[in-house]
Amino acid sequence: MTTRCAIYTRKSSEEGLDMAFNSLEAQREAGVDYVKSQRHEGWVAIETRYDDGGYSGGTTDRPSLRSLMADIERGRVDVVLVYKVDRLSRSLADFARLMQTFDEHKVSFVSVTQQFNTTTSMGRLTLNMLLSFAQFEREVAGERIRDKIAATKRKGVWVCGQPPLGYRVEGTDADRGLRVVPEEADVVRAIFTGYAESGSLVALVAQLRAKGCTTKRWRSSRGVWHGGKPLVATTLYRTLTNPLYIGQIAHTRAGKTEVYPGLHEPIIDRALWDRVQARMATGPKDPKHRRSNTHLLAGKIRTVEGYAMSPSSVQRPDPKAGASAPKRRVGYYVSQKAIKQGYRSCPVRAVNAAALDRSEERRVGKECR
């Protein structure tokens, strides 16, 4: 009887993967040798390669792992071999789910260098113990990294990867830091001054899009270009609330945000920043207020262009009551395109919620008769 063996390999970083004989090749060679040693048991290595280079073991969102699990579900695999247990997963919860899938499809799991498999109760116990230590090591390493990031930010140094619109990272070692990009800085200043004057994100989005302003465009280490997308209201909001633009570094940990003086050059002066924050503070303070009306079709309707219609409401005076009477709340379904790109960009914009809900209730009522 032939036992089909799938060899899975993984490496957390991409460093060294361009070499002729890299870590993935070494892991696969060890797996192939182990399969050959079990040839008398009918073991045969599957030709399909399941290699994940540059993927963390803390998640199961890996292309080759997904391919392996799909082949297991199709009944094409009898044994899964790895060089070490943590090559499959460093998370105890993820590993337990993978083992459950293996058991459901009668697939055994073998670690080449640790000499055990899951066909015995002792093998399962040993696996859980080793994986617990692997997860502990991962959590301790994560804590060390977070502590280092916090300490670096306290010194005013940017350590958050790709900087936002207006800045780029330059220099090496000691002089490495944020530098202002003049053309991007002009867009940032236009965002702040425009909001300080109008107080409307939607109107400002339409104005900036008409000028051709986009999000930051940058190229990754692999040479792939990112960004350069049209501005939306959420992008402007993140820009207007980012203290980086006044020369500060923000650090959030355990739900608490602290701000430290940065070493980089500010783009916005403090007076303009304070004006913008004061104007933003005068807006609606209770987001639940906007959704207090009943919206029966919330999450179920879209515009002809495919944009979701979100529930919202506004306070309007009652034409049948006097001027001193309290305002009534009117519910609407508002297009996400109108919210993010400006009302002029969307032909639908907003629809009265009460009228649309009543129309749907009548339609459903007729069908139920």
mmCIF file of C-alpha atoms in Angstrom, residues 24-342:
data_model
loop_
_atom_site.group_PDB
_atom_site.id
_atom_site.type_symbol
_atom_site.label_atom_id
_atom_site.label_comp_id
_atom_site.label_asym_id
_atom_site.label_seq_id
_atom_site.Cartn_x
_atom_site.Cartn_y
_atom_site.Cartn_z
ATOM 1 C CA LEU A 24 13.439 25.779 2.161
ATOM 2 C CA GLU A 25 15.565 23.459 0.009
ATOM 3 C CA ALA A 26 17.381 22.171 3.098
ATOM 4 C CA GLN A 27 14.091 21.443 4.854
ATOM 5 C CA ARG A 28 12.701 19.640 1.794
ATOM 6 C CA GLU A 29 15.864 17.574 1.368
ATOM 7 C CA ALA A 30 15.595 16.402 4.978
ATOM 8 C CA GLY A 31 11.962 15.455 4.366
ATOM 9 C CA VAL A 32 12.789 13.543 1.182
ATOM 10 C CA ASP A 33 15.533 11.614 2.986
ATOM 11 C CA TYR A 34 13.131 10.693 5.770
ATOM 12 C CA VAL A 35 10.551 9.435 3.266
ATOM 13 C CA LYS A 36 13.239 7.293 1.600
ATOM 14 C CA SER A 37 14.076 5.767 4.982
ATOM 15 C CA GLN A 38 10.425 4.656 5.264
ATOM 16 C CA ARG A 39 10.280 3.185 1.767
ATOM 17 C CA HIS A 40 9.726 -0.256 3.232
ATOM 18 C CA GLU A 41 6.451 1.087 4.665
ATOM 19 C CA GLY A 42 5.328 2.195 1.224
ATOM 20 C CA TRP A 43 6.056 5.904 1.762
ATOM 21 C CA VAL A 44 6.346 8.025 -1.398
ATOM 22 C CA ALA A 45 7.029 11.786 -1.537
ATOM 23 C CA ILE A 46 4.457 13.844 -3.429
ATOM 24 C CA GLU A 47 6.038 15.843 -6.255
ATOM 25 C CA THR A 48 3.917 18.911 -5.483
ATOM 26 C CA ARG A 49 5.960 21.436 -3.488
ATOM 27 C CA TYR A 50 4.445 23.225 -0.507
ATOM 28 C CA ASP A 51 6.961 26.005 0.219
ATOM 29 C CA ASP A 52 6.104 29.227 2.079
ATOM 30 C CA GLY A 53 9.041 31.625 1.982
ATOM 31 C CA GLY A 54 8.685 34.888 3.900
ATOM 32 C CA TYR A 55 5.593 33.941 5.938
ATOM 33 C CA SER A 56 5.227 34.005 9.733
ATOM 34 C CA GLY A 57 4.259 30.896 11.666
ATOM 35 C CA GLY A 58 1.877 32.968 13.775
ATOM 36 C CA THR A 59 -0.814 32.847 11.089
ATOM 37 C CA THR A 60 -2.273 30.189 8.800
ATOM 38 C CA ASP A 61 -2.817 32.683 5.963
ATOM 39 C CA ARG A 62 -0.064 31.201 3.781
ATOM 40 C CA PRO A 63 -0.563 30.262 0.112
ATOM 41 C CA SER A 64 1.214 26.898 0.160
ATOM 42 C CA LEU A 65 -0.400 25.908 3.456
ATOM 43 C CA ARG A 66 -3.801 26.679 1.962
ATOM 44 C CA SER A 67 -2.890 24.551 -1.055
ATOM 45 C CA LEU A 68 -1.780 21.713 1.232
ATOM 46 C CA MET A 69 -5.011 21.818 3.247
ATOM 47 C CA ALA A 70 -7.020 21.801 0.017
ATOM 48 C CA ASP A 71 -5.185 18.674 -1.170
ATOM 49 C CA ILE A 72 -5.787 17.027 2.213
ATOM 50 C CA GLU A 73 -9.505 17.711 1.925
ATOM 51 C CA ARG A 74 -9.457 16.196 -1.585
ATOM 52 C CA GLY A 75 -7.911 13.008 -0.186
ATOM 53 C CA ARG A 76 -4.560 13.375 -1.963
ATOM 54 C CA VAL A 77 -2.317 13.274 1.161
ATOM 55 C CA ASP A 78 -1.740 10.569 3.787
ATOM 56 C CA VAL A 79 1.179 12.039 5.764
ATOM 57 C CA VAL A 80 2.427 15.617 6.262
ATOM 58 C CA LEU A 81 6.142 15.998 7.022
ATOM 59 C CA VAL A 82 7.890 19.106 8.363
ATOM 60 C CA TYR A 83 11.466 19.731 9.441
ATOM 61 C CA LYS A 84 10.331 20.978 12.870
ATOM 62 C CA VAL A 85 6.908 21.444 14.459
ATOM 63 C CA ASP A 86 7.065 25.249 14.430
ATOM 64 C CA ARG A 87 7.467 25.179 10.626
ATOM 65 C CA LEU A 88 3.775 24.269 10.459
ATOM 66 C CA SER A 89 2.573 26.717 13.135
ATOM 67 C CA ARG A 90 3.750 28.662 16.172
ATOM 68 C CA SER A 91 0.219 29.181 17.474
ATOM 69 C CA LEU A 92 -1.267 26.519 19.719
ATOM 70 C CA ALA A 93 -4.815 27.411 18.672
ATOM 71 C CA ASP A 94 -3.947 27.286 14.949
ATOM 72 C CA PHE A 95 -2.053 24.034 15.391
ATOM 73 C CA ALA A 96 -5.006 22.457 17.190
ATOM 74 C CA ARG A 97 -7.299 23.389 14.295
ATOM 75 C CA LEU A 98 -4.853 21.962 11.767
ATOM 76 C CA MET A 99 -4.560 18.727 13.747
ATOM 77 C CA GLN A 100 -8.343 18.465 13.892
ATOM 78 C CA THR A 101 -8.486 18.714 10.096
ATOM 79 C CA PHE A 102 -5.715 16.107 9.816
ATOM 80 C CA ASP A 103 -7.643 13.726 12.087
ATOM 81 C CA GLU A 104 -10.875 14.216 10.160
ATOM 82 C CA HIS A 105 -9.136 13.138 6.943
ATOM 83 C CA LYS A 106 -6.979 10.439 8.626
ATOM 84 C CA VAL A 107 -3.731 12.265 7.841
ATOM 85 C CA SER A 108 -0.680 11.699 10.060
ATOM 86 C CA PHE A 109 1.780 14.426 11.019
ATOM 87 C CA VAL A 110 5.526 13.801 11.287
ATOM 88 C CA SER A 111 8.367 16.036 12.445
ATOM 89 C CA VAL A 112 11.594 14.857 10.786
ATOM 90 C CA THR A 113 14.105 16.109 13.377
ATOM 91 C CA GLN A 114 11.971 15.457 16.450
ATOM 92 C CA GLN A 115 11.096 11.835 15.635
ATOM 93 C CA PHE A 116 7.438 11.554 16.497
ATOM 94 C CA ASN A 117 4.029 11.540 14.832
ATOM 95 C CA THR A 118 0.404 11.994 15.784
ATOM 96 C CA THR A 119 -0.657 8.401 15.356
ATOM 97 C CA THR A 120 0.017 7.803 19.081
ATOM 98 C CA SER A 121 -1.234 9.547 22.221
ATOM 99 C CA MET A 122 2.367 10.137 23.350
ATOM 100 C CA GLY A 123 3.088 11.842 20.041
ATOM 101 C CA ARG A 124 0.135 14.202 20.531
ATOM 102 C CA LEU A 125 1.239 15.019 24.093
ATOM 103 C CA THR A 126 4.798 15.753 23.005
ATOM 104 C CA LEU A 127 3.560 17.916 20.129
ATOM 105 C CA ASN A 128 1.388 20.032 22.415
ATOM 106 C CA MET A 129 4.248 20.511 24.890
ATOM 107 C CA LEU A 130 6.708 21.575 22.188
ATOM 108 C CA LEU A 131 4.196 23.887 20.561
ATOM 109 C CA SER A 132 3.411 25.529 23.900
ATOM 110 C CA PHE A 133 7.096 26.392 24.284
ATOM 111 C CA ALA A 134 7.230 27.624 20.673
ATOM 112 C CA GLN A 135 4.261 29.916 21.301
ATOM 113 C CA PHE A 136 5.858 31.143 24.552
ATOM 114 C CA GLU A 137 9.062 31.967 22.670
ATOM 115 C CA ARG A 138 7.073 33.837 20.020
ATOM 116 C CA GLU A 139 5.159 35.880 22.622
ATOM 117 C CA VAL A 140 8.366 36.784 24.497
ATOM 118 C CA ALA A 141 10.015 37.844 21.223
ATOM 119 C CA GLY A 142 6.951 39.949 20.437
ATOM 120 C CA GLU A 143 7.138 41.665 23.811
ATOM 121 C CA ARG A 144 10.808 42.464 23.266
ATOM 122 C CA ILE A 145 10.030 43.978 19.862
ATOM 123 C CA ARG A 146 7.165 46.065 21.268
ATOM 124 C CA ASP A 147 9.369 47.312 24.112
ATOM 125 C CA LYS A 148 12.074 48.292 21.627
ATOM 126 C CA ILE A 149 9.572 50.149 19.431
ATOM 127 C CA ALA A 150 8.215 52.030 22.461
ATOM 128 C CA ALA A 151 11.724 52.998 23.616
ATOM 129 C CA THR A 152 12.664 54.174 20.112
ATOM 130 C CA LYS A 153 9.515 56.279 19.785
ATOM 131 C CA ARG A 154 10.192 57.905 23.163
ATOM 132 C CA LYS A 155 13.395 59.194 21.583
ATOM 133 C CA GLY A 156 11.348 60.764 18.781
ATOM 134 C CA VAL A 157 12.419 58.344 16.036
ATOM 135 C CA TRP A 158 10.017 57.058 13.355
ATOM 136 C CA VAL A 159 9.916 53.228 13.382
ATOM 137 C CA CYS A 160 6.547 52.470 11.758
ATOM 138 C CA GLY A 161 7.537 51.382 8.264
ATOM 139 C CA GLN A 162 6.321 53.454 5.323
ATOM 140 C CA PRO A 163 5.672 57.060 6.477
ATOM 141 C CA PRO A 164 2.469 58.891 5.531
ATOM 142 C CA LEU A 165 1.926 61.545 2.881
ATOM 143 C CA GLY A 166 4.472 64.354 3.168
ATOM 144 C CA TYR A 167 7.470 62.363 4.407
ATOM 145 C CA ARG A 168 10.019 59.788 3.275
ATOM 146 C CA VAL A 169 12.680 57.853 5.179
ATOM 147 C CA GLU A 170 16.273 58.733 4.304
ATOM 148 C CA GLY A 171 19.746 58.177 5.686
ATOM 149 C CA THR A 172 21.498 55.205 7.221
ATOM 150 C CA ASP A 173 22.094 54.110 10.786
ATOM 151 C CA ALA A 174 22.580 57.147 13.045
ATOM 152 C CA ASP A 175 21.233 59.793 10.636
ATOM 153 C CA ARG A 176 18.273 57.734 9.394
ATOM 154 C CA GLY A 177 14.981 59.575 9.815
ATOM 155 C CA LEU A 178 12.023 61.324 8.221
ATOM 156 C CA ARG A 179 12.584 63.951 5.544
ATOM 157 C CA VAL A 180 9.916 66.268 4.107
ATOM 158 C CA VAL A 181 8.809 65.659 0.513
ATOM 159 C CA PRO A 182 8.012 69.203 -0.742
ATOM 160 C CA GLU A 183 5.309 68.324 -3.310
ATOM 161 C CA GLU A 184 3.555 65.977 -0.854
ATOM 162 C CA ALA A 185 3.876 68.529 1.946
ATOM 163 C CA ASP A 186 1.941 71.010 -0.212
ATOM 164 C CA VAL A 187 -0.958 68.543 -0.378
ATOM 165 C CA VAL A 188 -0.862 68.088 3.397
ATOM 166 C CA ARG A 189 -0.979 71.848 3.936
ATOM 167 C CA ALA A 190 -3.884 72.099 1.470
ATOM 168 C CA ILE A 191 -5.773 69.473 3.496
ATOM 169 C CA PHE A 192 -5.286 71.330 6.777
ATOM 170 C CA THR A 193 -5.987 74.818 5.439
ATOM 171 C CA GLY A 194 -8.959 73.583 3.387
ATOM 172 C CA TYR A 195 -10.593 71.932 6.385
ATOM 173 C CA ALA A 196 -9.877 74.932 8.621
ATOM 174 C CA GLU A 197 -11.784 77.095 6.137
ATOM 175 C CA SER A 198 -14.688 74.826 5.175
ATOM 176 C CA GLY A 199 -15.039 72.360 8.054
ATOM 177 C CA SER A 200 -16.368 69.747 5.599
ATOM 178 C CA LEU A 201 -14.422 66.606 4.741
ATOM 179 C CA VAL A 202 -16.764 65.734 1.865
ATOM 180 C CA ALA A 203 -16.427 69.171 0.243
ATOM 181 C CA LEU A 204 -12.658 69.089 0.733
ATOM 182 C CA VAL A 205 -12.423 65.641 -0.894
ATOM 183 C CA ALA A 206 -14.220 66.895 -3.997
ATOM 184 C CA GLN A 207 -11.978 69.960 -4.141
ATOM 185 C CA LEU A 208 -8.724 68.001 -3.841
ATOM 186 C CA ARG A 209 -9.798 65.259 -6.249
ATOM 187 C CA ALA A 210 -10.570 67.942 -8.833
ATOM 188 C CA LYS A 211 -6.950 69.101 -8.503
ATOM 189 C CA GLY A 212 -5.699 65.549 -9.049
ATOM 190 C CA CYS A 213 -4.436 65.002 -5.487
ATOM 191 C CA THR A 214 -3.970 61.339 -4.495
ATOM 192 C CA THR A 215 -2.725 59.261 -1.595
ATOM 193 C CA LYS A 216 1.004 58.735 -1.142
ATOM 194 C CA ARG A 217 2.622 56.777 -3.961
ATOM 195 C CA TRP A 218 5.612 54.634 -3.004
ATOM 196 C CA ARG A 219 7.593 51.637 -4.222
ATOM 197 C CA SER A 220 8.305 48.582 -2.071
ATOM 198 C CA SER A 221 11.635 46.789 -1.771
ATOM 199 C CA ARG A 222 10.353 44.334 -4.399
ATOM 200 C CA GLY A 223 9.881 47.184 -6.868
ATOM 201 C CA VAL A 224 6.080 47.138 -6.695
ATOM 202 C CA TRP A 225 4.315 50.521 -6.680
ATOM 203 C CA HIS A 226 1.602 51.160 -4.075
ATOM 204 C CA GLY A 227 -0.784 54.014 -3.300
ATOM 205 C CA GLY A 228 -1.595 56.837 -5.677
ATOM 206 C CA LYS A 229 -5.320 56.268 -5.138
ATOM 207 C CA PRO A 230 -7.988 59.019 -5.124
ATOM 208 C CA LEU A 231 -8.473 60.713 -1.768
ATOM 209 C CA VAL A 232 -11.493 59.821 0.371
ATOM 210 C CA ALA A 233 -12.901 61.329 3.566
ATOM 211 C CA THR A 234 -11.347 58.685 5.833
ATOM 212 C CA THR A 235 -7.900 59.433 4.390
ATOM 213 C CA LEU A 236 -8.320 63.131 5.142
ATOM 214 C CA TYR A 237 -9.519 62.371 8.676
ATOM 215 C CA ARG A 238 -6.426 60.263 9.406
ATOM 216 C CA THR A 239 -4.238 63.061 8.069
ATOM 217 C CA LEU A 240 -5.955 65.764 10.119
ATOM 218 C CA THR A 241 -5.593 63.750 13.342
ATOM 219 C CA ASN A 242 -1.979 62.631 12.848
ATOM 220 C CA PRO A 243 0.355 64.523 15.235
ATOM 221 C CA LEU A 244 3.310 63.564 13.041
ATOM 222 C CA TYR A 245 2.619 66.700 10.998
ATOM 223 C CA ILE A 246 3.378 68.989 13.955
ATOM 224 C CA GLY A 247 6.651 67.214 14.741
ATOM 225 C CA GLN A 248 5.398 64.619 17.220
ATOM 226 C CA ILE A 249 5.495 60.813 17.389
ATOM 227 C CA ALA A 250 2.428 58.961 18.689
ATOM 228 C CA HIS A 251 2.619 55.497 20.255
ATOM 229 C CA THR A 252 -0.417 53.388 21.136
ATOM 230 C CA ARG A 253 -0.119 50.350 23.364
ATOM 231 C CA ALA A 254 -2.790 48.487 25.313
ATOM 232 C CA GLY A 255 -5.362 51.041 24.195
ATOM 233 C CA LYS A 256 -3.378 53.989 25.593
ATOM 234 C CA THR A 257 -1.818 56.586 23.264
ATOM 235 C CA GLU A 258 1.172 58.697 24.263
ATOM 236 C CA VAL A 259 2.754 61.489 22.212
ATOM 237 C CA TYR A 260 6.472 62.338 22.242
ATOM 238 C CA PRO A 261 8.497 65.140 20.620
ATOM 239 C CA GLY A 262 9.866 63.930 17.271
ATOM 240 C CA LEU A 263 13.236 64.511 15.659
ATOM 241 C CA HIS A 264 11.705 65.272 12.252
ATOM 242 C CA GLU A 265 10.716 68.620 10.735
ATOM 243 C CA PRO A 266 7.007 69.539 11.134
ATOM 244 C CA ILE A 267 4.899 70.382 8.086
ATOM 245 C CA ILE A 268 2.052 72.148 9.925
ATOM 246 C CA ASP A 269 2.484 74.891 12.515
ATOM 247 C CA ARG A 270 0.848 74.556 15.918
ATOM 248 C CA ALA A 271 -1.639 77.374 15.360
ATOM 249 C CA LEU A 272 -3.152 75.724 12.260
ATOM 250 C CA TRP A 273 -3.205 72.349 14.015
ATOM 251 C CA ASP A 274 -5.107 73.808 16.977
ATOM 252 C CA ARG A 275 -7.616 75.502 14.642
ATOM 253 C CA VAL A 276 -8.304 72.234 12.836
ATOM 254 C CA GLN A 277 -8.661 70.199 16.040
ATOM 255 C CA ALA A 278 -11.018 72.812 17.508
ATOM 256 C CA ARG A 279 -13.156 72.748 14.376
ATOM 257 C CA MET A 280 -13.285 68.952 14.364
ATOM 258 C CA ALA A 281 -14.343 68.983 18.025
ATOM 259 C CA THR A 282 -17.444 71.029 17.144
ATOM 260 C CA GLY A 283 -18.764 68.218 14.884
ATOM 261 C CA PRO A 284 -21.171 65.449 15.975
ATOM 262 C CA LYS A 285 -19.830 63.844 19.139
ATOM 263 C CA ASP A 286 -22.170 60.883 19.403
ATOM 264 C CA PRO A 287 -21.832 58.479 16.451
ATOM 265 C CA LYS A 288 -24.757 56.433 17.792
ATOM 266 C CA HIS A 289 -26.941 59.501 17.342
ATOM 267 C CA ARG A 290 -26.825 59.089 13.580
ATOM 268 C CA ARG A 291 -28.184 55.524 13.656
ATOM 269 C CA SER A 292 -30.915 55.823 16.254
ATOM 270 C CA ASN A 293 -33.630 55.486 13.591
ATOM 271 C CA THR A 294 -34.859 52.098 12.440
ATOM 272 C CA HIS A 295 -33.275 51.176 9.128
ATOM 273 C CA LEU A 296 -34.827 47.895 8.034
ATOM 274 C CA LEU A 297 -32.646 47.587 4.942
ATOM 275 C CA ALA A 298 -29.314 48.384 6.607
ATOM 276 C CA GLY A 299 -26.569 46.305 4.996
ATOM 277 C CA LYS A 300 -28.900 45.015 2.281
ATOM 278 C CA ILE A 301 -28.998 47.710 -0.415
ATOM 279 C CA ARG A 302 -26.444 49.159 -2.825
ATOM 280 C CA THR A 303 -26.345 51.773 -5.555
ATOM 281 C CA VAL A 304 -26.325 50.844 -9.248
ATOM 282 C CA GLU A 305 -22.531 51.272 -9.124
ATOM 283 C CA GLY A 306 -22.254 48.717 -6.327
ATOM 284 C CA TYR A 307 -21.580 51.074 -3.398
ATOM 285 C CA ALA A 308 -23.194 50.224 -0.053
ATOM 286 C CA MET A 309 -25.997 52.452 1.271
ATOM 287 C CA SER A 310 -25.288 53.161 4.939
ATOM 288 C CA PRO A 311 -27.874 54.238 7.550
ATOM 289 C CA SER A 312 -27.721 57.848 8.739
ATOM 290 C CA SER A 313 -29.985 60.563 10.081
ATOM 291 C CA VAL A 314 -30.169 64.350 10.463
ATOM 292 C CA GLN A 315 -32.122 66.810 12.606
ATOM 293 C CA ARG A 316 -34.629 68.860 10.604
ATOM 294 C CA PRO A 317 -37.328 71.353 11.658
ATOM 295 C CA ASP A 318 -40.915 70.096 11.500
ATOM 296 C CA PRO A 319 -42.787 72.231 8.891
ATOM 297 C CA LYS A 320 -46.114 71.520 10.658
ATOM 298 C CA ALA A 321 -44.841 72.785 14.023
ATOM 299 C CA GLY A 322 -43.761 76.219 15.106
ATOM 300 C CA ALA A 323 -40.267 77.620 14.967
ATOM 301 C CA SER A 324 -39.785 76.955 18.692
ATOM 302 C CA ALA A 325 -40.740 73.266 18.375
ATOM 303 C CA PRO A 326 -37.970 70.682 18.708
ATOM 304 C CA LYS A 327 -36.478 69.340 15.514
ATOM 305 C CA ARG A 328 -37.410 65.911 14.225
ATOM 306 C CA ARG A 329 -34.913 63.267 13.206
ATOM 307 C CA VAL A 330 -35.100 62.104 9.584
ATOM 308 C CA GLY A 331 -33.456 58.829 8.563
ATOM 309 C CA TYR A 332 -31.606 58.281 5.301
ATOM 310 C CA TYR A 333 -29.626 55.667 3.427
ATOM 311 C CA VAL A 334 -26.457 57.382 2.222
ATOM 312 C CA SER A 335 -24.158 56.085 -0.514
ATOM 313 C CA GLN A 336 -20.633 55.255 0.639
ATOM 314 C CA LYS A 337 -19.355 56.843 -2.558
ATOM 315 C CA ALA A 338 -21.046 60.108 -1.617
ATOM 316 C CA ILE A 339 -19.625 59.915 1.903
ATOM 317 C CA LYS A 340 -16.051 59.236 0.810
ATOM 318 C CA GLN A 341 -15.774 61.015 -2.530
ATOM 319 C CA GLY A 342 -18.293 63.841 -2.258
#
